[in-house]
Coordinates of C-alpha atoms in Angstrom, one line a residue:
Chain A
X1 CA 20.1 -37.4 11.0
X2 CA 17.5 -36.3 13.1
X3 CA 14.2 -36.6 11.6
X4 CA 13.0 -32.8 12.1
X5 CA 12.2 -31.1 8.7
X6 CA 14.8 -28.7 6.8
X7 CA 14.7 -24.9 8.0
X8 CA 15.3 -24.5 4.1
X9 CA 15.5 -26.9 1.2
X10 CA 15.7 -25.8 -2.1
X11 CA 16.1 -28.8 -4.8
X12 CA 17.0 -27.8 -8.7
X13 CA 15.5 -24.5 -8.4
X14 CA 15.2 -22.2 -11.5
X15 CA 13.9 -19.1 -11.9
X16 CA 13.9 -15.7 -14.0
X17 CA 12.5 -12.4 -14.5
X18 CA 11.2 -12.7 -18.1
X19 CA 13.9 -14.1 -20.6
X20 CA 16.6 -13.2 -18.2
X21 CA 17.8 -16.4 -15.5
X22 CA 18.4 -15.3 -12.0
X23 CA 18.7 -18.1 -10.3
X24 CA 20.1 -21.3 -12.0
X25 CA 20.0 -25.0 -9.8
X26 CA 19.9 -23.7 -6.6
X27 CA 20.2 -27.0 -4.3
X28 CA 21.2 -26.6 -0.5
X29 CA 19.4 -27.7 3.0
X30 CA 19.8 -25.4 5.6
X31 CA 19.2 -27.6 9.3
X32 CA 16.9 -25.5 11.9
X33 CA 18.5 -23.6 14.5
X34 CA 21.6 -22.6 11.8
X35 CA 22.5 -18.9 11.5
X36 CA 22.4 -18.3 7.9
X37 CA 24.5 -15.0 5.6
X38 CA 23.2 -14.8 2.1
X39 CA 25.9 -12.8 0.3
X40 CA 27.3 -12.1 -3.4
X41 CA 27.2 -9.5 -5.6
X42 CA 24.7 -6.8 -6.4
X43 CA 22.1 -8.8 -9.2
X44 CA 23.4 -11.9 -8.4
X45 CA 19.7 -13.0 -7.0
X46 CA 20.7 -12.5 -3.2
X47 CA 17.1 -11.1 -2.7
X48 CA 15.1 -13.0 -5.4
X49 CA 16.5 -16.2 -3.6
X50 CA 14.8 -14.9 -0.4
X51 CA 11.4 -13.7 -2.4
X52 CA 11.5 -17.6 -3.7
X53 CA 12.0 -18.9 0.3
X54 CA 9.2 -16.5 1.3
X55 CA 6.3 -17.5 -1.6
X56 CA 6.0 -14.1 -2.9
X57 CA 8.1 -15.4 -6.4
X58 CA 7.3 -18.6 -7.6
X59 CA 10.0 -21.1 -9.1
X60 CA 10.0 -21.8 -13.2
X61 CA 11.4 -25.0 -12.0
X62 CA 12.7 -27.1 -9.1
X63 CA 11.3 -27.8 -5.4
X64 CA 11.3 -25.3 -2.3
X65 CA 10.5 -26.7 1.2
X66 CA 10.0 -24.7 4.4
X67 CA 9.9 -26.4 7.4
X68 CA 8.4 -28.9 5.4
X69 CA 6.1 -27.4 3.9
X70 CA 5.3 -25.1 0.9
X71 CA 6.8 -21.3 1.0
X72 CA 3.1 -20.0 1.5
X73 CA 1.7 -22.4 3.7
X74 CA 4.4 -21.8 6.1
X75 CA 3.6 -18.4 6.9
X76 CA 2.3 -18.3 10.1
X77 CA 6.0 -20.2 10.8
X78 CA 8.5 -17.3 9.5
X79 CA 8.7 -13.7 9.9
X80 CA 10.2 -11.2 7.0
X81 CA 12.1 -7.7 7.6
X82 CA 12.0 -6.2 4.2
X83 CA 14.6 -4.1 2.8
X84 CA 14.6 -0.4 4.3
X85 CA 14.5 1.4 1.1
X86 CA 11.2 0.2 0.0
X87 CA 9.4 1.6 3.2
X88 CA 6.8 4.8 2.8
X89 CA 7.8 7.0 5.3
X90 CA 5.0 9.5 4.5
X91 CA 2.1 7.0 5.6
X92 CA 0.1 8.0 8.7
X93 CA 1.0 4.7 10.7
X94 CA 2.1 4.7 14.3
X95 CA 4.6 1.9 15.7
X96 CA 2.2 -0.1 17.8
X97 CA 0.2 -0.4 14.3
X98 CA 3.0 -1.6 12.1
X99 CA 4.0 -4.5 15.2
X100 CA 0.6 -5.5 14.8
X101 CA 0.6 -6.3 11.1
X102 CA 3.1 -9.3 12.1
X103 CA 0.1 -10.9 14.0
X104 CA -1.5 -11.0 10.8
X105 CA -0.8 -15.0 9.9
X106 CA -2.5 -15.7 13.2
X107 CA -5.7 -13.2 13.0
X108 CA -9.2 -13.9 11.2
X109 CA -9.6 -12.1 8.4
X110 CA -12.6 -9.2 8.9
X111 CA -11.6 -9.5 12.6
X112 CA -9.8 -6.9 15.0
X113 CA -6.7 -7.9 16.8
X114 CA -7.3 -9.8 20.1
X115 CA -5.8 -8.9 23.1
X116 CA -2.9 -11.7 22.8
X117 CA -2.5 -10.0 19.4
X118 CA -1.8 -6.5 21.5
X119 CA 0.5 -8.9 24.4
X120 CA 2.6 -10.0 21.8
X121 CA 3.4 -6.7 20.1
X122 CA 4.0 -5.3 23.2
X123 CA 6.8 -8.4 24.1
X124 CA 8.0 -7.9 21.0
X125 CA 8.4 -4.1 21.3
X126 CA 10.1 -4.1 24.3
X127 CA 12.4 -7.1 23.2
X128 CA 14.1 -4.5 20.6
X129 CA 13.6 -1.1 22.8
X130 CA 10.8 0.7 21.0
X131 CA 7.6 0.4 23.1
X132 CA 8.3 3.9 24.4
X133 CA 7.8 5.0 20.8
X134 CA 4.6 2.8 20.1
X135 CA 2.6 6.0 19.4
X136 CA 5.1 7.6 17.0
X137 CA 4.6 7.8 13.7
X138 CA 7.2 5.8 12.0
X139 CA 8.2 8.7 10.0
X140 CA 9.5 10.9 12.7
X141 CA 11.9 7.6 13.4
X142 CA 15.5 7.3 12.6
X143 CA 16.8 4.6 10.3
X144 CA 17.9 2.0 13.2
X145 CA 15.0 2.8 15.0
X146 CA 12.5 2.5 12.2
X147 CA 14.9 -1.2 11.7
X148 CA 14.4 -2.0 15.2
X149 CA 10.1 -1.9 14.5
X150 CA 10.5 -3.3 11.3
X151 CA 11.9 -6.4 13.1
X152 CA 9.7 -6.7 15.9
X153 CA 6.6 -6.9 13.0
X154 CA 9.2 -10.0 12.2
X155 CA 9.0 -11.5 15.7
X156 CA 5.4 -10.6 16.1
X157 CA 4.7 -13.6 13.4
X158 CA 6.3 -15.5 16.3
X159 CA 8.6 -17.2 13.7
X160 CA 10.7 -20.1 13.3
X161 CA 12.5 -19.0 10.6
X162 CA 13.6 -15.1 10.5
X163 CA 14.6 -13.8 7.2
X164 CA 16.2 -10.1 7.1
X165 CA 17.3 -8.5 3.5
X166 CA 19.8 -6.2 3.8
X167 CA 19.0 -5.3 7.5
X168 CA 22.2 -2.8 7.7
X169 CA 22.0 -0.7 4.4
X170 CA 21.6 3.0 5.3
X171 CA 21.6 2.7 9.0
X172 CA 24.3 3.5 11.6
X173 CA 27.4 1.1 12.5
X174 CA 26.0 0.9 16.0
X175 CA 23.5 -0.4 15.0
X176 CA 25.0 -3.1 13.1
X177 CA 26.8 -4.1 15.9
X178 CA 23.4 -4.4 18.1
X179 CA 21.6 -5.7 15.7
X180 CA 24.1 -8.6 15.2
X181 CA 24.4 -9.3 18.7
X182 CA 20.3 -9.2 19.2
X183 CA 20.6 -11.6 16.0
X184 CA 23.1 -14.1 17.9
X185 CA 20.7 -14.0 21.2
X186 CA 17.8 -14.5 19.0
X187 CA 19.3 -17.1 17.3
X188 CA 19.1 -19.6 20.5
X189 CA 15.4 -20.5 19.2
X190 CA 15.0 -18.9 16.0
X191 CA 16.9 -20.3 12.6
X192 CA 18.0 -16.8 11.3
X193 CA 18.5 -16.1 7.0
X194 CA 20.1 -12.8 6.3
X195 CA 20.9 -11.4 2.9
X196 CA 23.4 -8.6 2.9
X197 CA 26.2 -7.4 1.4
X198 CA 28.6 -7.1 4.2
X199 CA 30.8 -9.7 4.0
X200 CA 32.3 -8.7 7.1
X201 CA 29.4 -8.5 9.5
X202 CA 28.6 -12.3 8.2
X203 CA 31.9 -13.7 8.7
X204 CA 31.9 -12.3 12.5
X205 CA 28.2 -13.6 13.3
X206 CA 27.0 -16.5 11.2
X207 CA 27.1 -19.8 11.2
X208 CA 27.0 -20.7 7.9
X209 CA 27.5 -19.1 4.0
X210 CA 25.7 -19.0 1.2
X211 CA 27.0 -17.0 -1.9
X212 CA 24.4 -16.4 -4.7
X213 CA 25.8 -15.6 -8.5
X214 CA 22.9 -16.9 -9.9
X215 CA 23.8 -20.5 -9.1
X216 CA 24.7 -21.0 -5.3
X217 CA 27.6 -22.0 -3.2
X218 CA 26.4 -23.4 0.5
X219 CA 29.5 -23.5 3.0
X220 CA 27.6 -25.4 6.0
X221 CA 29.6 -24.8 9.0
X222 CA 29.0 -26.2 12.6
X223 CA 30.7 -23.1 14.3
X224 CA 32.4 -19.4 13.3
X225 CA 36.0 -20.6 12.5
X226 CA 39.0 -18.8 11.4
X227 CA 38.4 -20.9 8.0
X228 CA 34.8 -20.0 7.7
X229 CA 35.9 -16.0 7.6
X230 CA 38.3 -17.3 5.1
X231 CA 35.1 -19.1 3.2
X232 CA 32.9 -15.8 3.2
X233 CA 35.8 -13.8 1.5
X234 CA 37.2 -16.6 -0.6
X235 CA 33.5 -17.0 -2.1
X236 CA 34.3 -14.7 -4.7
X237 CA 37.4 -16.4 -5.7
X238 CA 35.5 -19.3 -5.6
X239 CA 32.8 -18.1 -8.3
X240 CA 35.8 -16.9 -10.1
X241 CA 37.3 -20.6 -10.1
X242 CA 33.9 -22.0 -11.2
X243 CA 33.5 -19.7 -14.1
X244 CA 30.9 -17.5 -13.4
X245 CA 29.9 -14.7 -14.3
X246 CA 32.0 -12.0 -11.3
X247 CA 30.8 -8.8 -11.0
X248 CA 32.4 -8.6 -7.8
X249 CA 35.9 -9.4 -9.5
X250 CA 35.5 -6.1 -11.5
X251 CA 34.1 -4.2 -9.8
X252 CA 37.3 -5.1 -7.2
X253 CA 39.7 -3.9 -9.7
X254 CA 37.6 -0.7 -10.7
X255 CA 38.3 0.1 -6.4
Chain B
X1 CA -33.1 28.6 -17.2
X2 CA -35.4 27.0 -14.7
X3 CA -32.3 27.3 -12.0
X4 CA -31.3 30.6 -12.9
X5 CA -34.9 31.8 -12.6
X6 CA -35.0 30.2 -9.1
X7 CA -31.3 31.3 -8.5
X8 CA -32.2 35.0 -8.8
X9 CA -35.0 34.9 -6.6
X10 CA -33.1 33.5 -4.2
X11 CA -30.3 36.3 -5.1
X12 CA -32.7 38.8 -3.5
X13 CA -33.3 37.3 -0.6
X14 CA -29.9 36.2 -0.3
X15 CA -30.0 34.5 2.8
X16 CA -29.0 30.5 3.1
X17 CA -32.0 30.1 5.5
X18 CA -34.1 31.0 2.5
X19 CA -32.4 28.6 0.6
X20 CA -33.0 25.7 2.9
X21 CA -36.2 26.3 2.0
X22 CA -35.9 24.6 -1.5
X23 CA -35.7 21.0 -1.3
X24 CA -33.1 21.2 -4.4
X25 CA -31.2 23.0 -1.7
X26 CA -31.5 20.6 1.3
X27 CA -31.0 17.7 -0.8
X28 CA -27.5 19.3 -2.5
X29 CA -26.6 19.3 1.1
X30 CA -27.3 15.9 2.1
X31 CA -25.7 14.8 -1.4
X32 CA -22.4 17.2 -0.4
X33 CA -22.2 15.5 3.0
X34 CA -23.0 11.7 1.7
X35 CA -20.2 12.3 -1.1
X36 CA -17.7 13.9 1.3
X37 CA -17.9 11.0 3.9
X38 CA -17.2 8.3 0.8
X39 CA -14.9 10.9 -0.6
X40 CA -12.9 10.5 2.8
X41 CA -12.7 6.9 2.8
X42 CA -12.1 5.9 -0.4
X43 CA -10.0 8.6 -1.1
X44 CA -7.8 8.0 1.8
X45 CA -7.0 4.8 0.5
X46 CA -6.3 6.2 -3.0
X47 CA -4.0 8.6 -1.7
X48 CA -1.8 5.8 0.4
X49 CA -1.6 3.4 -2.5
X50 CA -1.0 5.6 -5.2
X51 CA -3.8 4.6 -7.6
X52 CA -5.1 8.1 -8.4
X53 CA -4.4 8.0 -12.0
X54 CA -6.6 4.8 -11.8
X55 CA -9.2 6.3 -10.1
X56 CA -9.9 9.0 -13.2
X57 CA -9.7 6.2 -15.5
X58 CA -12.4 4.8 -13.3
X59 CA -14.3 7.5 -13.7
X60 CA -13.8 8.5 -17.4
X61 CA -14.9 4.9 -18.2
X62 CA -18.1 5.4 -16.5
X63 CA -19.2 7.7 -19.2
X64 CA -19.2 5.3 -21.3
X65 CA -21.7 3.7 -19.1
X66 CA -23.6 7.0 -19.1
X67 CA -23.9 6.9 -23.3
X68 CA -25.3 3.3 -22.6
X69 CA -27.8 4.4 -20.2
X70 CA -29.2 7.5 -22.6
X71 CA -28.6 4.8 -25.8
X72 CA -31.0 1.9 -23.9
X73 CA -33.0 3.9 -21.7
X74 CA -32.1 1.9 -18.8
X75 CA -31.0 4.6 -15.5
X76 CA -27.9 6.4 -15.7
X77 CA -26.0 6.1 -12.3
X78 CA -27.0 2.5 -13.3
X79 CA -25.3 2.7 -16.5
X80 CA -22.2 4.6 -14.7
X81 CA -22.2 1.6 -12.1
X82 CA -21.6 -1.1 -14.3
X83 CA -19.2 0.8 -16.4
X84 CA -17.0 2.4 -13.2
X85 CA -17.3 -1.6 -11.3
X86 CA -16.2 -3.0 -14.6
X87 CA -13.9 -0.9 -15.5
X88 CA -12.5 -0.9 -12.3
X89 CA -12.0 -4.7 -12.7
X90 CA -10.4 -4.7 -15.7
X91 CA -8.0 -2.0 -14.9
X92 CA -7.2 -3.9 -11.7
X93 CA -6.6 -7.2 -13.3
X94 CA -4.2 -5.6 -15.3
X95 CA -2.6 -3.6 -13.5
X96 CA -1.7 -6.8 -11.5
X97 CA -0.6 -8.6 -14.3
X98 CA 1.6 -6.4 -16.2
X99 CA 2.8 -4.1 -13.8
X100 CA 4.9 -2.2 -16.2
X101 CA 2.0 -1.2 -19.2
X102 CA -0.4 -0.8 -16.3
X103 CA -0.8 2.9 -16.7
X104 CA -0.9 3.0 -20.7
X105 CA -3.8 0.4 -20.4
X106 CA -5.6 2.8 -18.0
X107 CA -4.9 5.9 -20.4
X108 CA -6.6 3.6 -23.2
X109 CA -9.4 2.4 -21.0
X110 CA -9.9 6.1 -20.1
X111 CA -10.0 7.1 -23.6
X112 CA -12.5 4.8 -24.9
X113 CA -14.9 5.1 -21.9
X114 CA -15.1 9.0 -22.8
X115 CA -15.5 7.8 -26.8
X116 CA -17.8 5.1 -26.3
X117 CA -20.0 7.3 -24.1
X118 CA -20.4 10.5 -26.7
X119 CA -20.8 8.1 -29.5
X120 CA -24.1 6.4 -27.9
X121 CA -25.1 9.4 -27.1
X122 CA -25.1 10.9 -30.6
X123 CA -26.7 7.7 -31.5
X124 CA -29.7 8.7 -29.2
X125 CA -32.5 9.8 -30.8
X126 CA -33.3 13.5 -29.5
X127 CA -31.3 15.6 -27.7
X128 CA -30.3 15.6 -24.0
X129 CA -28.9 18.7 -22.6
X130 CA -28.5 16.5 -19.3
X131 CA -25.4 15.2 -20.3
X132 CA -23.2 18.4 -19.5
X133 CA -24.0 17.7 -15.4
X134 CA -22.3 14.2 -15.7
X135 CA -19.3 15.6 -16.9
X136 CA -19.6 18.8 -14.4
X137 CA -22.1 17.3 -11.7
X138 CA -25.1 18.7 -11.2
X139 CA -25.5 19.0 -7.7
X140 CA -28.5 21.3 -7.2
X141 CA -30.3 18.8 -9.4
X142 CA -30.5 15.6 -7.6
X143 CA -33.1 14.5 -6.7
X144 CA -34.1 12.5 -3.2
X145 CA -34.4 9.2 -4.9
X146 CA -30.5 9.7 -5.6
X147 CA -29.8 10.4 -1.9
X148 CA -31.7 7.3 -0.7
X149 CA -29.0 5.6 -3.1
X150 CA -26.5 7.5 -1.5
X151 CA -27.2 6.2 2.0
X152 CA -26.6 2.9 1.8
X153 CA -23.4 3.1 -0.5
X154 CA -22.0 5.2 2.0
X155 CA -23.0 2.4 5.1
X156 CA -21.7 0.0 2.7
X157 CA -18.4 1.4 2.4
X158 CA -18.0 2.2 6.0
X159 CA -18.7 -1.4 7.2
X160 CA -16.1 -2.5 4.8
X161 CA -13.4 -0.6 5.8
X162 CA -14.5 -0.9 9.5
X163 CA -14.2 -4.8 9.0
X164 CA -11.5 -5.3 6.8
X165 CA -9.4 -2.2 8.4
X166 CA -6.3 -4.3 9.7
X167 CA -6.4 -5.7 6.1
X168 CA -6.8 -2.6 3.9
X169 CA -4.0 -1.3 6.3
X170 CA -1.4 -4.1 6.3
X171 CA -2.2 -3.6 2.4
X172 CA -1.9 0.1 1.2
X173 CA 1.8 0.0 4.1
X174 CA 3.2 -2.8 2.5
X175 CA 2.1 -5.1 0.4
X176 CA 4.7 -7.6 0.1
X177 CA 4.6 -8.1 3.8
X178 CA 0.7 -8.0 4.0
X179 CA 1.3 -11.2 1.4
X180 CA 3.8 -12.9 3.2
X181 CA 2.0 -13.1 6.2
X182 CA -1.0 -14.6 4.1
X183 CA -3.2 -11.6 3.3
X184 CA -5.5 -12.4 0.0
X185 CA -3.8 -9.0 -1.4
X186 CA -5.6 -9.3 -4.9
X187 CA -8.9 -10.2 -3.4
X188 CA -8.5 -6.6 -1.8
X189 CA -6.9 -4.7 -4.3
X190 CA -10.1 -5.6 -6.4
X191 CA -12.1 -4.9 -3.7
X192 CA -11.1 -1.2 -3.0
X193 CA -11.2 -0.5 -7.0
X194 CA -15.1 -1.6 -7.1
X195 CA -15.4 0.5 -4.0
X196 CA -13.8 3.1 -6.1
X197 CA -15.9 2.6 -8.7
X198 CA -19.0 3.1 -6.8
X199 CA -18.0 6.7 -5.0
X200 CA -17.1 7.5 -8.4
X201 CA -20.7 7.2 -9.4
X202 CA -21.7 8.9 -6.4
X203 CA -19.1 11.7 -7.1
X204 CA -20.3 11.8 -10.7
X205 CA -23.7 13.4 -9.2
X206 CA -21.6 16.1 -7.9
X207 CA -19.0 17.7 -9.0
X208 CA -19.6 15.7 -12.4
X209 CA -16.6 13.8 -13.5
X210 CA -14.2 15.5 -14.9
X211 CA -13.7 16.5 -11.3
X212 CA -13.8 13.4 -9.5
X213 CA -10.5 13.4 -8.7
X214 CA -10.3 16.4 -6.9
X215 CA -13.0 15.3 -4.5
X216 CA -11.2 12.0 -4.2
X217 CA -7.5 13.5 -3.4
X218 CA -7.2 17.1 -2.3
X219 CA -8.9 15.8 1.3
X220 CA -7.0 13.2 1.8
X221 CA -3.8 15.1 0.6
X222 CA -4.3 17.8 3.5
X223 CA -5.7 15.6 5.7
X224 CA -2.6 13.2 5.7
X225 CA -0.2 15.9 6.8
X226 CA -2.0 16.2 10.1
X227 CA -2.6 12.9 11.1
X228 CA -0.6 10.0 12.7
X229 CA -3.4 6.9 11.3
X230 CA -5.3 5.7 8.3
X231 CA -8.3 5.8 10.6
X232 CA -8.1 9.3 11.3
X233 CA -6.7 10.3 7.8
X234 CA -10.4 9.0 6.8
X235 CA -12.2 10.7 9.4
X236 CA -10.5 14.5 8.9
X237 CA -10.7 14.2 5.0
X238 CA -14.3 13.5 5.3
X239 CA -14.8 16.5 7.7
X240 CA -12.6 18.6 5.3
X241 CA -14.6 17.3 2.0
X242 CA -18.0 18.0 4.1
X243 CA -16.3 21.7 5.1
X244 CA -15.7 22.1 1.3
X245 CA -18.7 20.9 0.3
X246 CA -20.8 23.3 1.6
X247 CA -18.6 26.5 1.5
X248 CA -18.3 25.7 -2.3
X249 CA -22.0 25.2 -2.1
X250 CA -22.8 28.4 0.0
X251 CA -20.2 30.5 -2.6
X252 CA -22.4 28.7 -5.6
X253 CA -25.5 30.0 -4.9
X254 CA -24.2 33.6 -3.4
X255 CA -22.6 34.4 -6.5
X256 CA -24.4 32.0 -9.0
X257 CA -21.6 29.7 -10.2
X258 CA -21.4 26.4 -11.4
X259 CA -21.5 24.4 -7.8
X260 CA -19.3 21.4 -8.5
X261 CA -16.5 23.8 -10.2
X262 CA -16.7 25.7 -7.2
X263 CA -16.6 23.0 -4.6
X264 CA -13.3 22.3 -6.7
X265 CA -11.9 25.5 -6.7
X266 CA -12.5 25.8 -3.0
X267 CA -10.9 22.7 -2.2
X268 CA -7.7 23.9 -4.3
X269 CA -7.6 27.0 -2.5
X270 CA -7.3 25.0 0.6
X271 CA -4.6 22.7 -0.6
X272 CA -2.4 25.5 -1.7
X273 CA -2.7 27.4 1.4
X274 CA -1.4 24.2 3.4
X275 CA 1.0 23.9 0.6
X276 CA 1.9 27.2 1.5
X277 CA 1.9 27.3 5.7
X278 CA 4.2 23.8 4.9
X279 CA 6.3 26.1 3.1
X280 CA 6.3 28.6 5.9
X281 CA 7.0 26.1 8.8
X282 CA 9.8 24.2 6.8
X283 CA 11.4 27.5 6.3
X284 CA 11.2 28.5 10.3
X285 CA 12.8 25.3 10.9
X286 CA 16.5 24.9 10.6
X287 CA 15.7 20.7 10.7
X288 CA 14.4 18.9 7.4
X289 CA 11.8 16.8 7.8
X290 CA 11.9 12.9 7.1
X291 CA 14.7 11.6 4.7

């Protein structure tokens, strides 16, 4: 065991909206420098398990660890690309402005961005291909472009940990394809969570599994294996076999 | 009466130079300009996040604050303060805690302001036929100790925004990243509702506030469509307000109507025709905009 803190640990945790349990004894440690797919079915928790990683929920019960330390006080560590569908496209914000909110855990309060606040967005702009389009307003983007900014305000945090929810939902399959291979490259220095749907895309890129159905499965996996594909479409039947509740079994045989 | 009397003398002369020779006059300027530039600011902001419905609660409560000041005798834009910052607060905190019933506590909030505010007032001994210009503004009627008021609100709100820009921003875009990446997002949401609540009670003076937010939405609205930042949002909905203003002022005193009305009505006219020209260009292209 080497003595470097968890990416990820997550001990006994609990938590619901209201009355209604989302997440029930979530336990797994996810080792820095993994490649991480979040999958399972649609209300299962997939994204209220990253909202507990990032600090912005709070556990009813149990322990969450990030890099050691507490979600929030990690910030500065971990960058966050939002789901697409909860973006404003009307705002009046250029490119170059949204990058520059990722320097945010970094910057002063009440004070401008420095000039190594402007360096880094511009790295991190030209790392994903959009510092031609710095001055464009992010509503005359298309979908994988407007993606590609969204993660570069990620890498602007100059994370440790990159989380992504859903990063493919409503954009084009070449995209997905790029996106996943930038992932892979990125993935060198950077431990990488994403939550998505695509059981597919995981199984070709990640390293490891988790499936969320209110209580978690973690299928911890040193490389992509013929058995780990087999591990990201068996986690259904897996939930099935542990008695859960399976939307994803019905909603199979509605198909 | 007094005004008309003075309104149809000017009538004859007819001539806005004349008119600049009343200090009422010159001082309904400065007051349209100081308004317009907060208007612009604040407004901007209200627009982006959304929180106009909270904005006329704002204001609605602060009449309650204007009942208070008649009932104790104490100033009224310093009753209206205290009502429009606290109300502000309140609606804040709640709206933060129960997302949900947010806007049914508003409604209430609203309600009772207006309740609370004709109550005291019927409660005050004599009568005060003051109390139509809060609810319509009265600006040909303030005086230059309100513009020296004025002044500094507006400095104040500037040097906020100019300071906590990148944070107001990060913010009113997004607002779970702005926390993940450790902004104090309820320290600011509070922040830009007592701002709120202040223009309001500069507003008030105005066009009175029933109208409030008019002022506080139809600039931003237009000026949103033609620009590419928040910064410049604010500066062009200020110039727009200041442009509305004083056409709604000039159009006041050429034809002797109630000014803040017709700041209002001027300020609609404008939004439908850029309603209208979007209309036109969306038509002439074969291309939707956005998605």
């Amino acid at each position: 065991m080497s003595t470097e803190p968890y990416a990820i640990e997550m001990r006994d945790v609990w938590f619901s909206y209201e009355r209604r349990p989302v997440i029930e004894g979530v336990t797994f440690a996810l080792k820095q420098g993994d490649f991480l797919g979040i999958i399972g079915p649609n209300g299962g928790g997939k994204t209220t398990l990253l909202r507990l990683m990032l600090g912005i929920l709070k556990p009813q019960k149990g322990l969450i660890r990030i890099l050691g330390e507490l979600p929030h006080d990690a910030k500065h560590r971990v960058g966050y690309v939002p789901q697409y569908t909860n973006i404003n496209v009307t705002f009046p914000i250029s490119v170059m402005e949204i990058t520059l909110m990722g320097r945010l855990a970094h910057c002063r309060i009440g004070r401008w961005y420095s000039r190594q606040d402007r360096q880094k967005a511009e790295e991190v702009l030209r790392q994903v291909g959009m510092w031609h389009e710095r001055h464009t307003p992010i509503g005359k983007l298309s979908g994988g472009q407007r993606q590609r900014v969204f993660i570069a305000r990620a890498l602007a945090t100059d994370p440790e940990i990159l989380f992504l929810d859903e990063p493919t939902s409503s954009v084009d399959p070449d995209f997905e394809t790029d996106l996943f291979d930038f992932l892979r490259e990125l993935n060198r220095k950077v431990t990488i969570v994403v939550v998505t749907h695509d059981i597919g895309a995981i199984s070709r890129n990640v390293k490891s599994v988790a499936c969320v159905n209110h209580s978690l499965i973690f299928h911890e996996e040193g490389e992509i294996t013929a058995q780990m594909i087999d591990m990201a479409y068996e986690c259904p039947v897996d939930l099935i076999a542990h008695g859960m509740p399976h939307r994803v079994l019905s909603s199979h045989e509605e198909e | 009466m007094v005004c008309l009397t003075v309104y149809c003398h000017l009538m004859r002369k007819s001539e806005m130079w004349e008119a600049l020779q009343f200090e009422f006059m010159r001082n309904a300027l400065a007051a349209g300009i100081l308004v317009s530039i907060a208007c612009g600011v604040i407004g901007s902001l209200v627009v982006v996040n959304r929180i106009v419905f909270i904005s006329g609660g704002i204001a609605h409560a602060a009449y309650g604050g204007i009942g208070l000041a008649f009932y104790t005798g104490i100033p009224p834009t310093l009753g209206a303060a205290i009502f429009s910052v606290g109300g502000s607060l309140l609606m804040g905190m709640v709206s933060l805690k129960t997302k949900h019933r947010a806007d049914t506590f508003i409604g209430v909030l609203w309600a009772i302001g207006m309740a609370l505010g004709v109550i005291l007032v019927d409660l005050t001994p004599g009568y005060n036929a003051d109390l139509m210009s809060y609810l319509f503004g009265s600006i040909l009627a303030v005086p230059g100790s309100d513009l020296w008021f004025m002044v500094p609100m507006d400095m104040a709100i500037v040097l906020v925004i100019l300071l906590f820009y990148k944070e107001f921003i990060a913010m009113s875009y997004d607002e779970e990243f702005a926390f993940v990446v450790g902004m104090p997002i309820r320290a600011l949401y509070l922040a830009l509702l007592c701002m709120i609540g202040l223009s309001v009670v500069m507003i008030i003076r105005v066009v009175g506030l029933i109208l409030v937010i008019a002022l506080l939405t139809i600039p931003p609205y237009i000026a949103e469509k033609y620009t590419t930042s928040l910064a410049r949002m604010m500066v062009l909905s200020s110039l727009l307000g200041i442009l509305f203003a004083l056409a709604g002022l000039w159009l006041s005193f050429k034809f002797n109507l109630t000014s803040g009305a017709t700041i209002i009505l001027v300020a609609g006219a404008a939004f439908l025709l850029s309603q209208a020209a979007d209309g036109l260009r969306r038509r002439s292209s074969p291309l939707k905009e956005g998605s």
